[in-house]
Short mmCIF file of C-alpha atoms in Angstrom, two decimals:
data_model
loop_
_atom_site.label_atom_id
_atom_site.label_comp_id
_atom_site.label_asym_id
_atom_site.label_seq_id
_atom_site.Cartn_x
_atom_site.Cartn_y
_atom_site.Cartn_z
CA UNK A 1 15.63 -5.97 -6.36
CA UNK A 2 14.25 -4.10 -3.40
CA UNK A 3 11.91 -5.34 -0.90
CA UNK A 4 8.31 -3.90 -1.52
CA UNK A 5 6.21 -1.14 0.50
CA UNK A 6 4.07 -2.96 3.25
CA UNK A 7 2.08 -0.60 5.74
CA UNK A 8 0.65 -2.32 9.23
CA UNK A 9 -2.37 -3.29 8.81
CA UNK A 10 -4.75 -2.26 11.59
CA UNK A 11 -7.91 -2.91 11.11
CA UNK A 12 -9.44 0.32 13.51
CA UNK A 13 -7.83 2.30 10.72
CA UNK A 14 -9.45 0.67 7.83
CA UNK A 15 -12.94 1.20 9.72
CA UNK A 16 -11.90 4.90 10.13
CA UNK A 17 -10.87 5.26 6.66
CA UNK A 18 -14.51 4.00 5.27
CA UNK A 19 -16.69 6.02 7.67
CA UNK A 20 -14.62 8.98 6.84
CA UNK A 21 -15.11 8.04 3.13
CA UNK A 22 -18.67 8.36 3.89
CA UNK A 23 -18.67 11.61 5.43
CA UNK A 24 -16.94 13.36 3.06
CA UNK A 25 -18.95 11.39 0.33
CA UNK A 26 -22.37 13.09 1.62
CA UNK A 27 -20.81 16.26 1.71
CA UNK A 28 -19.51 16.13 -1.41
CA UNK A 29 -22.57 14.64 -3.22
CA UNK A 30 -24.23 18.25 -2.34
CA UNK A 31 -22.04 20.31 -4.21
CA UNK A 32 -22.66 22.12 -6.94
CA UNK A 33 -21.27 20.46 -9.90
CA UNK A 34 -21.08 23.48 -11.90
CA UNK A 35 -17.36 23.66 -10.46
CA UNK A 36 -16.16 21.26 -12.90
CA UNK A 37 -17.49 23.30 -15.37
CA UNK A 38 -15.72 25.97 -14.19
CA UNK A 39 -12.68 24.04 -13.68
CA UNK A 40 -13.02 23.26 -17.39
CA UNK A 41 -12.99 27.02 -18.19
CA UNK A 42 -9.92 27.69 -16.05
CA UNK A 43 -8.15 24.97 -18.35
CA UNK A 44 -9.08 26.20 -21.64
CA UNK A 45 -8.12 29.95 -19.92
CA UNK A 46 -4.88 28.89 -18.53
CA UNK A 47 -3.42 27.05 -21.93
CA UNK A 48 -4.81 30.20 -24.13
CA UNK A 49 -3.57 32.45 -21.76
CA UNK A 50 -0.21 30.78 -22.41
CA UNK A 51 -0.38 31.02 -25.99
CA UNK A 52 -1.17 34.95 -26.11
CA UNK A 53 1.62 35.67 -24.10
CA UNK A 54 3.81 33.35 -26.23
CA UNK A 55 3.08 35.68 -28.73
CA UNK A 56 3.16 38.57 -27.64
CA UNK A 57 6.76 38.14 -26.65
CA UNK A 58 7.26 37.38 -30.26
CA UNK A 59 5.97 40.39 -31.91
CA UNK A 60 7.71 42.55 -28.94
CA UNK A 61 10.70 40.58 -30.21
CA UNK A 62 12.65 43.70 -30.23
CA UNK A 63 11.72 45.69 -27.09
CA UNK A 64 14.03 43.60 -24.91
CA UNK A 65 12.64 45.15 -21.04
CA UNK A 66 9.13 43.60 -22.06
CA UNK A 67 10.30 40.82 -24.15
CA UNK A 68 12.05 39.30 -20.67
CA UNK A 69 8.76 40.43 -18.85
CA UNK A 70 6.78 38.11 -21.22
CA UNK A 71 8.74 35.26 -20.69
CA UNK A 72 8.79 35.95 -16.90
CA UNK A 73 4.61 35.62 -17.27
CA UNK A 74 5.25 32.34 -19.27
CA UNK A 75 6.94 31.27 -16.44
CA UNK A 76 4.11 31.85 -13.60
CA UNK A 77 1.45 30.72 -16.55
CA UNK A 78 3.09 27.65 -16.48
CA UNK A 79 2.75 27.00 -13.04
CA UNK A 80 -0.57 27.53 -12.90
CA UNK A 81 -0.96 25.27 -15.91
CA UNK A 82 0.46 22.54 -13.79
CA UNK A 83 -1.42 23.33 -10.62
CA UNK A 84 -4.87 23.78 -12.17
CA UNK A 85 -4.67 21.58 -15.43
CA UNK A 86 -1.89 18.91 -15.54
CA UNK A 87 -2.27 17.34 -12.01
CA UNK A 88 -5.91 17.22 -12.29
CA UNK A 89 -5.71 15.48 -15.34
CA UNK A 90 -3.48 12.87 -14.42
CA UNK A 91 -6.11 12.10 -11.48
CA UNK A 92 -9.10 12.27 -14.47
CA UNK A 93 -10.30 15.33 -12.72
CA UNK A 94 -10.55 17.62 -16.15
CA UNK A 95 -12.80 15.85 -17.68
CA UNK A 96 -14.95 12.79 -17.30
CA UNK A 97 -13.25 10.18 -20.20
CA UNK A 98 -9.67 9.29 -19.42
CA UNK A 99 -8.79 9.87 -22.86
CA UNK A 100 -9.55 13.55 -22.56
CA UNK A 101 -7.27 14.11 -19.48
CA UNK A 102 -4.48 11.93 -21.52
CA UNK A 103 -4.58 14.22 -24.29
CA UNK A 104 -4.43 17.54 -21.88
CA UNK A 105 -1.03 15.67 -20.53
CA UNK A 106 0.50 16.78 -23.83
CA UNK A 107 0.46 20.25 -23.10
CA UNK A 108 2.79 19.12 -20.68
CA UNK A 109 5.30 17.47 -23.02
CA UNK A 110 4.72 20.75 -24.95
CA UNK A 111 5.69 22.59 -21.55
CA UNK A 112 9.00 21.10 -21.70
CA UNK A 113 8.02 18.26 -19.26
CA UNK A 114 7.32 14.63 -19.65
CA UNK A 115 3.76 13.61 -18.63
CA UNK A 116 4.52 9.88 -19.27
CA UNK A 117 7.03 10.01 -16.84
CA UNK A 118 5.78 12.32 -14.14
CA UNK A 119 2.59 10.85 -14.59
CA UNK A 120 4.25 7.68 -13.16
CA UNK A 121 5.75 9.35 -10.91
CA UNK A 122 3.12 10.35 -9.15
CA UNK A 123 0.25 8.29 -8.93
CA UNK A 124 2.61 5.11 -8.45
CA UNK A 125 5.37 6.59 -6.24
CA UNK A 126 4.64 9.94 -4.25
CA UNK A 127 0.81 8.89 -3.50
CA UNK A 128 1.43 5.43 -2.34
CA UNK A 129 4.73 6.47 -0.28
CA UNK A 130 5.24 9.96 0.23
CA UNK A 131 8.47 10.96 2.69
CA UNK A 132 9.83 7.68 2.58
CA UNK A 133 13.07 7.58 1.49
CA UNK A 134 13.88 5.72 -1.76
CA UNK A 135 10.09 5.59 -2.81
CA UNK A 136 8.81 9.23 -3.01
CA UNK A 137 9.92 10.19 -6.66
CA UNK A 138 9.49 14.14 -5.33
CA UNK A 139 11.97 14.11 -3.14
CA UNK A 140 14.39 11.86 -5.17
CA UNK A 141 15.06 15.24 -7.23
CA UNK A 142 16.29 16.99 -4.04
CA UNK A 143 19.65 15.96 -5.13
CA UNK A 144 22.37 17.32 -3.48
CA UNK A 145 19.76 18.96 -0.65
CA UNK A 146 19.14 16.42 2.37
CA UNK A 147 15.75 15.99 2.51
CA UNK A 148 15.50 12.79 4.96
CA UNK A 149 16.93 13.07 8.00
CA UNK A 150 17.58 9.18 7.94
CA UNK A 151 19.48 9.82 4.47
CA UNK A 152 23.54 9.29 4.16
CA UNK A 153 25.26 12.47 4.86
CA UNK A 154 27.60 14.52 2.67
CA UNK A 155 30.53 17.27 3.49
CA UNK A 156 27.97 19.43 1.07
CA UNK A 157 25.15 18.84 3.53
CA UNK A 158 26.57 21.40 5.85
CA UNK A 159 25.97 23.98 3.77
CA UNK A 160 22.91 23.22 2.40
CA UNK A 161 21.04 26.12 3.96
CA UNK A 162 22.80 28.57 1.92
CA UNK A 163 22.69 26.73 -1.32
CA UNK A 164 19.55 26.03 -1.57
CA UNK A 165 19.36 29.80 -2.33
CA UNK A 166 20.87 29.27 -5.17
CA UNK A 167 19.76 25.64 -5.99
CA UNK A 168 16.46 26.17 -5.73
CA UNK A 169 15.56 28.60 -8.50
CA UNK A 170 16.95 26.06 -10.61
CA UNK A 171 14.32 23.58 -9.88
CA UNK A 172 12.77 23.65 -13.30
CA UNK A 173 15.77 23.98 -15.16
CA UNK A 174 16.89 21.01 -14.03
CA UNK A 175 13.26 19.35 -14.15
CA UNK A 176 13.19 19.98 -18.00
CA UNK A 177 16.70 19.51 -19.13
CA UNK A 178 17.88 16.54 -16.25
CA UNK A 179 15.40 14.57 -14.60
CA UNK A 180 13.06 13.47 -16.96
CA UNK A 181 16.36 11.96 -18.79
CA UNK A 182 17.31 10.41 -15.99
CA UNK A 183 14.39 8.93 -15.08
CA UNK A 184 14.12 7.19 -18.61
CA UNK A 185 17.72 6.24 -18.82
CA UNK A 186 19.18 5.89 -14.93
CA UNK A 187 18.60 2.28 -13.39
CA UNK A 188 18.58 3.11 -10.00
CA UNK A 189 15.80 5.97 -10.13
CA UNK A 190 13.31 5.30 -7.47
CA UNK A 191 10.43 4.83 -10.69
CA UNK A 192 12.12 2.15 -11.92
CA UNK A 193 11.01 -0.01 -8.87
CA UNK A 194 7.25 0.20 -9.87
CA UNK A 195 7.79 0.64 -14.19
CA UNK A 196 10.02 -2.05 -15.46
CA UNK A 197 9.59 -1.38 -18.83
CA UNK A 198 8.85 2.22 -21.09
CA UNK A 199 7.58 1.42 -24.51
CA UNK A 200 9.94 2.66 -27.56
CA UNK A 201 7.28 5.61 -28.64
CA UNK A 202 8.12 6.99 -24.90
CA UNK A 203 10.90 7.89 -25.80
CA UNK A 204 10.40 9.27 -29.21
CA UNK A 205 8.16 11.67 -27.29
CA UNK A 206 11.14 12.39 -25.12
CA UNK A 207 13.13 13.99 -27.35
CA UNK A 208 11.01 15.41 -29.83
CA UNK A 209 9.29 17.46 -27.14
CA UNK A 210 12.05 18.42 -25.36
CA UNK A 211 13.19 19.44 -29.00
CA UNK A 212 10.66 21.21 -29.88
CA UNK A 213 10.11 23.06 -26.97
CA UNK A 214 14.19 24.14 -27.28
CA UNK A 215 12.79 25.16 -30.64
CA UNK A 216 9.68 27.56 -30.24
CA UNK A 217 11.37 28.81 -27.30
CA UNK A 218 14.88 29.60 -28.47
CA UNK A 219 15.26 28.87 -31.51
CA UNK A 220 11.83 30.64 -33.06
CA UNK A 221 12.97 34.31 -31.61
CA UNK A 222 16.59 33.71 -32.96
CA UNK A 223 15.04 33.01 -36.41
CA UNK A 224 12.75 36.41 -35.76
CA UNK A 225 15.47 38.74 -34.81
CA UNK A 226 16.27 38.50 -31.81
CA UNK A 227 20.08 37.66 -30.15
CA UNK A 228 21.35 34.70 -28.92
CA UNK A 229 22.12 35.54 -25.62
CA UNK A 230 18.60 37.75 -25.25
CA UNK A 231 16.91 34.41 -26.35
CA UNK A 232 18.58 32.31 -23.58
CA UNK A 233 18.02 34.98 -20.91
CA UNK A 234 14.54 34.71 -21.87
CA UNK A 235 14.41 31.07 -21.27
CA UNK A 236 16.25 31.01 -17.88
CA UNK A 237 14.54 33.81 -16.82
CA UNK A 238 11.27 32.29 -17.33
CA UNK A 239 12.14 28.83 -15.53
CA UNK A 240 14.03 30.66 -12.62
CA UNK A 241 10.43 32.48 -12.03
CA UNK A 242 8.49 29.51 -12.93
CA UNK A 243 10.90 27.44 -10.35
CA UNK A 244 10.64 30.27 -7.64
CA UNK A 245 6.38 30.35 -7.67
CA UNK A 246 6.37 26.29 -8.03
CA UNK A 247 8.49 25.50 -5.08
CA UNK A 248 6.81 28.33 -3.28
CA UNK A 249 3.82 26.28 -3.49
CA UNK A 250 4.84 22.26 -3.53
CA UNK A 251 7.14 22.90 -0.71
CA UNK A 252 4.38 23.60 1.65
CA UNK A 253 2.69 20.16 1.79
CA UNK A 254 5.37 17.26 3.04
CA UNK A 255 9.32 18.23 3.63
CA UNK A 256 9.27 20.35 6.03
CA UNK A 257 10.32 19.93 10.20
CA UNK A 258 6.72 19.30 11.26
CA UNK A 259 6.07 16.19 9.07
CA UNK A 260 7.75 12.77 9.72
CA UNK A 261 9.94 10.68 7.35
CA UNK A 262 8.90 7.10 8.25
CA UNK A 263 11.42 4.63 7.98
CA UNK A 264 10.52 0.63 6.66
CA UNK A 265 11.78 -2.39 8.55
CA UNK A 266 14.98 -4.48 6.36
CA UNK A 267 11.43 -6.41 5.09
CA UNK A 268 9.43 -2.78 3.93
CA UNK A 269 7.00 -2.92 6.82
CA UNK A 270 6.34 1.03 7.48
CA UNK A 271 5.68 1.37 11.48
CA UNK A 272 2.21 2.68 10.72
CA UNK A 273 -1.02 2.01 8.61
CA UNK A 274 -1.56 3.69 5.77
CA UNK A 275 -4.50 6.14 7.01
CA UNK A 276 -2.18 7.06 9.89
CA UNK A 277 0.91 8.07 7.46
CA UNK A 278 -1.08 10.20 5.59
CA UNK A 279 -1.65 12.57 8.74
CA UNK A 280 1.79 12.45 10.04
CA UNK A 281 3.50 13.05 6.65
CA UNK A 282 1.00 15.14 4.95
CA UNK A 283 0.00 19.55 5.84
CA UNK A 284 -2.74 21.15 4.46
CA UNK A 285 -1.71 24.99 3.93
CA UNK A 286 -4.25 27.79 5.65
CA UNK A 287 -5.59 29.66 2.64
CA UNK A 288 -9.07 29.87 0.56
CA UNK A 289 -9.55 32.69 -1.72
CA UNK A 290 -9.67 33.16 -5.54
CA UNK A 291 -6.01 32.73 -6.36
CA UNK A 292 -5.73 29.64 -4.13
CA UNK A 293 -9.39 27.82 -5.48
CA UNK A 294 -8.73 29.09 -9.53
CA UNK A 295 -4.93 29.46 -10.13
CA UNK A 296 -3.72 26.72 -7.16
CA UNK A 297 -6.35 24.34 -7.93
CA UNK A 298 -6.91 23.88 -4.30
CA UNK A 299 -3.57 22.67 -3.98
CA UNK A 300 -3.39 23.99 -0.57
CA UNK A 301 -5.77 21.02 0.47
CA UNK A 302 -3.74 18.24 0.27
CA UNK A 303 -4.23 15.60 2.79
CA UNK A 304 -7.84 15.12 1.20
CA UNK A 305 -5.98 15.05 -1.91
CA UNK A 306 -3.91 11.95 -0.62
CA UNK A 307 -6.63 9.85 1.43
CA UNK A 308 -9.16 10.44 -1.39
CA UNK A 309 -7.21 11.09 -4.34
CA UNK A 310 -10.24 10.32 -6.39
CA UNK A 311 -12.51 13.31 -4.96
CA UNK A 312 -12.02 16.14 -7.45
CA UNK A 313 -10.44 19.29 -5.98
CA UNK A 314 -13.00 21.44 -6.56
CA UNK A 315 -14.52 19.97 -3.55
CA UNK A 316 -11.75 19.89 -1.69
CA UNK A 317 -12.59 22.81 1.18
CA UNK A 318 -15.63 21.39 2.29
CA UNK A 319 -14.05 17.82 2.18
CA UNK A 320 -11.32 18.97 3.92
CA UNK A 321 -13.40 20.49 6.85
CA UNK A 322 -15.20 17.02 7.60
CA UNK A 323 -11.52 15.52 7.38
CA UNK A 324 -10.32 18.35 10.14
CA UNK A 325 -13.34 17.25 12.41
CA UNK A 326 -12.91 13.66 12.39
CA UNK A 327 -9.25 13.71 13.21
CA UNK A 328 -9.43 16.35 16.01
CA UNK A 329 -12.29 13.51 16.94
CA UNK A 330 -10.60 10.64 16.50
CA UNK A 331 -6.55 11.43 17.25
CA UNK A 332 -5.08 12.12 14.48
CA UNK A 333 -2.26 14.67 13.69
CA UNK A 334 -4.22 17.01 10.99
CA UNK A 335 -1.63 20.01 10.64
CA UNK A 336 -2.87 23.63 8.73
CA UNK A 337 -0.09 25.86 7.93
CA UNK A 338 -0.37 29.40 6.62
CA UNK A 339 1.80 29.07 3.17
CA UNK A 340 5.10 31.14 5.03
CA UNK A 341 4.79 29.45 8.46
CA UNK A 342 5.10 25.61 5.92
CA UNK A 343 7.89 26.92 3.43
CA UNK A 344 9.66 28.53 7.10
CA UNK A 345 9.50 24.53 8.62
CA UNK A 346 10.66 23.58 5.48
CA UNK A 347 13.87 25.97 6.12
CA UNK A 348 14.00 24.93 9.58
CA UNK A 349 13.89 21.07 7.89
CA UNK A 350 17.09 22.20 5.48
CA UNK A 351 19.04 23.89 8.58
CA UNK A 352 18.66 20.98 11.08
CA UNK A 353 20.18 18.43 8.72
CA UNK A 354 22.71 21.07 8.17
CA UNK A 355 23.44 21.39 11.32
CA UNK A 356 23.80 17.59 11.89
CA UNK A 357 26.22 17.30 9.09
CA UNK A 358 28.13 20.10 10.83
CA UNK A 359 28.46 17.80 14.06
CA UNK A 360 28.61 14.61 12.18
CA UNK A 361 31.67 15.62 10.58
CA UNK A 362 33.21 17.30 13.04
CA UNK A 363 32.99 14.18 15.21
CA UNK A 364 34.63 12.25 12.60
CA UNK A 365 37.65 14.97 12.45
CA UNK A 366 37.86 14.17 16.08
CA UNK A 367 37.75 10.44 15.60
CA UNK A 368 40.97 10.40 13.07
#
């Protein structure tokens, strides 16, 4: 059993934390709330939008060029679906009643996903201890790529900034048809430290999702006409584009060279308070325009997402500005990327533990 998560308590922090809460409170409270409405319309868009293109591929079952084009769209649609729709919902955002944004999650399992799971996942893991090694479920499926720099090495580490080329685009491939399997069935997945126990109907929605998404997505066109190897193109096709867009985005925010990886004490004490790791661990990206407010749900803005996970995100770009004040005022690291300059630290993130593997090793050769 691993030692829990403590941060170090300081209690200049805590007072910094609740003024700041009231700041961005006021500012908040003048908003227009017809945003939610509108973020309401961008969900019931975003899931119909989904469906027409579903079928459209369908009945263009045998005009292969624009068949693959549909399921390309599919595969940004579905990004957006998580960006806008299934992330808000887990943080009750959607709607007002919990049991609304529980029943939205299941256009998730119907995405191929798992939002019992990933739902975990987030809100217990990657918010409370995100870039520390062992705890942040989002970097747990870096698998073979060396995210931490405190993190064992391997001989495959050295090449790691030329795989990930080729790793990458594979991202949701291996999020649909890997992950969510291990985390229900692997003991020493970093979730398992905060969910002991996953009732039996858990995983009856496991597989019959996963099953039925195999189904309508493969299995349907097959059934209509269309060949066996067009059908799995399709499919791969549409999670290799799906995978490209989504890490394009969720890259941005945390792993990358500018950010630090905190590491606990052999007792779990983190060397700062909490307030304090969300600045040096956390980038907002440079960006506010239609496609980043209605089809990346404000994603961009995500250390107001992680002090005040609570605040919806259509509020985020004013919150954020009262946030980007009060650190410059007050000392703290608040970093703004524009989207290239975050995924290029992220590269430069990949290449230096690369390159450390390279001299690790070679030391070692030297050694023996």
């Amino acid at each position: 059993m691993s030692v829990d998560i403590t941060f170090k308590q300081n209690s200049t922090d805590n007072k910094h934390y609740r003024i700041l809460k009231k700041k961005v409170d006021a500012v908040v409270k003048d908003l227009p709330k017809s945003r939610n409405t509108a973020k309401k319309v961008t969900t019931f868009f975003c899931i119909s939008l989904y469906v027409i293109v579903y079928f459209l591929a369908l009945y263009n079952i045998e005009h292969t060029g624009l068949y693959y084009m549909l399921y390309a769209c599919l595969g940004l649609v579905i990004v957006f679906i998580f960006l806008n729709i299934i992330h808000d919902a887990v943080h009750n955002h959607v709607f007002k009643k919990n049991w609304s944004n529980n029943l939205v999650l299941i256009v998730f399992d119907l995405l191929g996903a798992n939002s019992f799971i990933w739902k975990n996942r987030h809100i217990k893991m990657h918010h409370n201890y995100q870039n520390i090694m062992g705890w942040d479920s989002d970097i747990e499926q870096a698998g073979p790529v060396k995210i931490y720099p405190a993190s064992e090495t391997k001989p495959i580490h050295k090449k790691q900034h030329i795989l990930v080329f080729f790793m990458y685009p594979l991202y949701l491939f291996n999020w649909v048809l890997i992950r969510d399997f291990k985390d229900f069935f692997q003991k020493d997945r970093c979730i398992k430290k905060k969910l002991d126990k996953i009732p039996p109907i858990e995983y009856v929605k496991l597989f019959f999702f996963k099953i039925f998404f195999i189904f309508y997505m493969v299995f349907i066109p097959i059934m209509l006409g269309q060949s066996v190897a067009t059908a799995l193109g399709a499919l791969l096709l549409m999670l290799v584009v799906g995978s490209l867009v989504a890490l394009t985005i969720l890259l941005t925010a945390h792993p990358n060279l500018t950010n630090e990886f905190p590491v606990p004490d052999e007792n779990g004490k983190m060397p700062n308070s909490w307030l304090e790791h969300q600045f040096i661990t956390t980038n907002d990206v440079t960006m506010d325009s239609w496609f980043s407010r209605n089809l990346m749900g404000n994603f961009n803005y995500h250390i107001i997402h992680h002090i005040y996970p609570n605040i919806s995100p259509v509020y985020s770009p004013e919150a954020t500005q009262v946030i980007k004040e009060y650190a410059e005022e007050n000392g703290f690291q608040y970093k703004s990327w524009t989207i290239w300059k975050a995924l290029y630290h992220h590269y430069k993130l990949i290449k230096y533990n690369a390159d450390n593997a390279v001299a690790e090793f070679n030391i070692l050769e030297e050694d023996m």
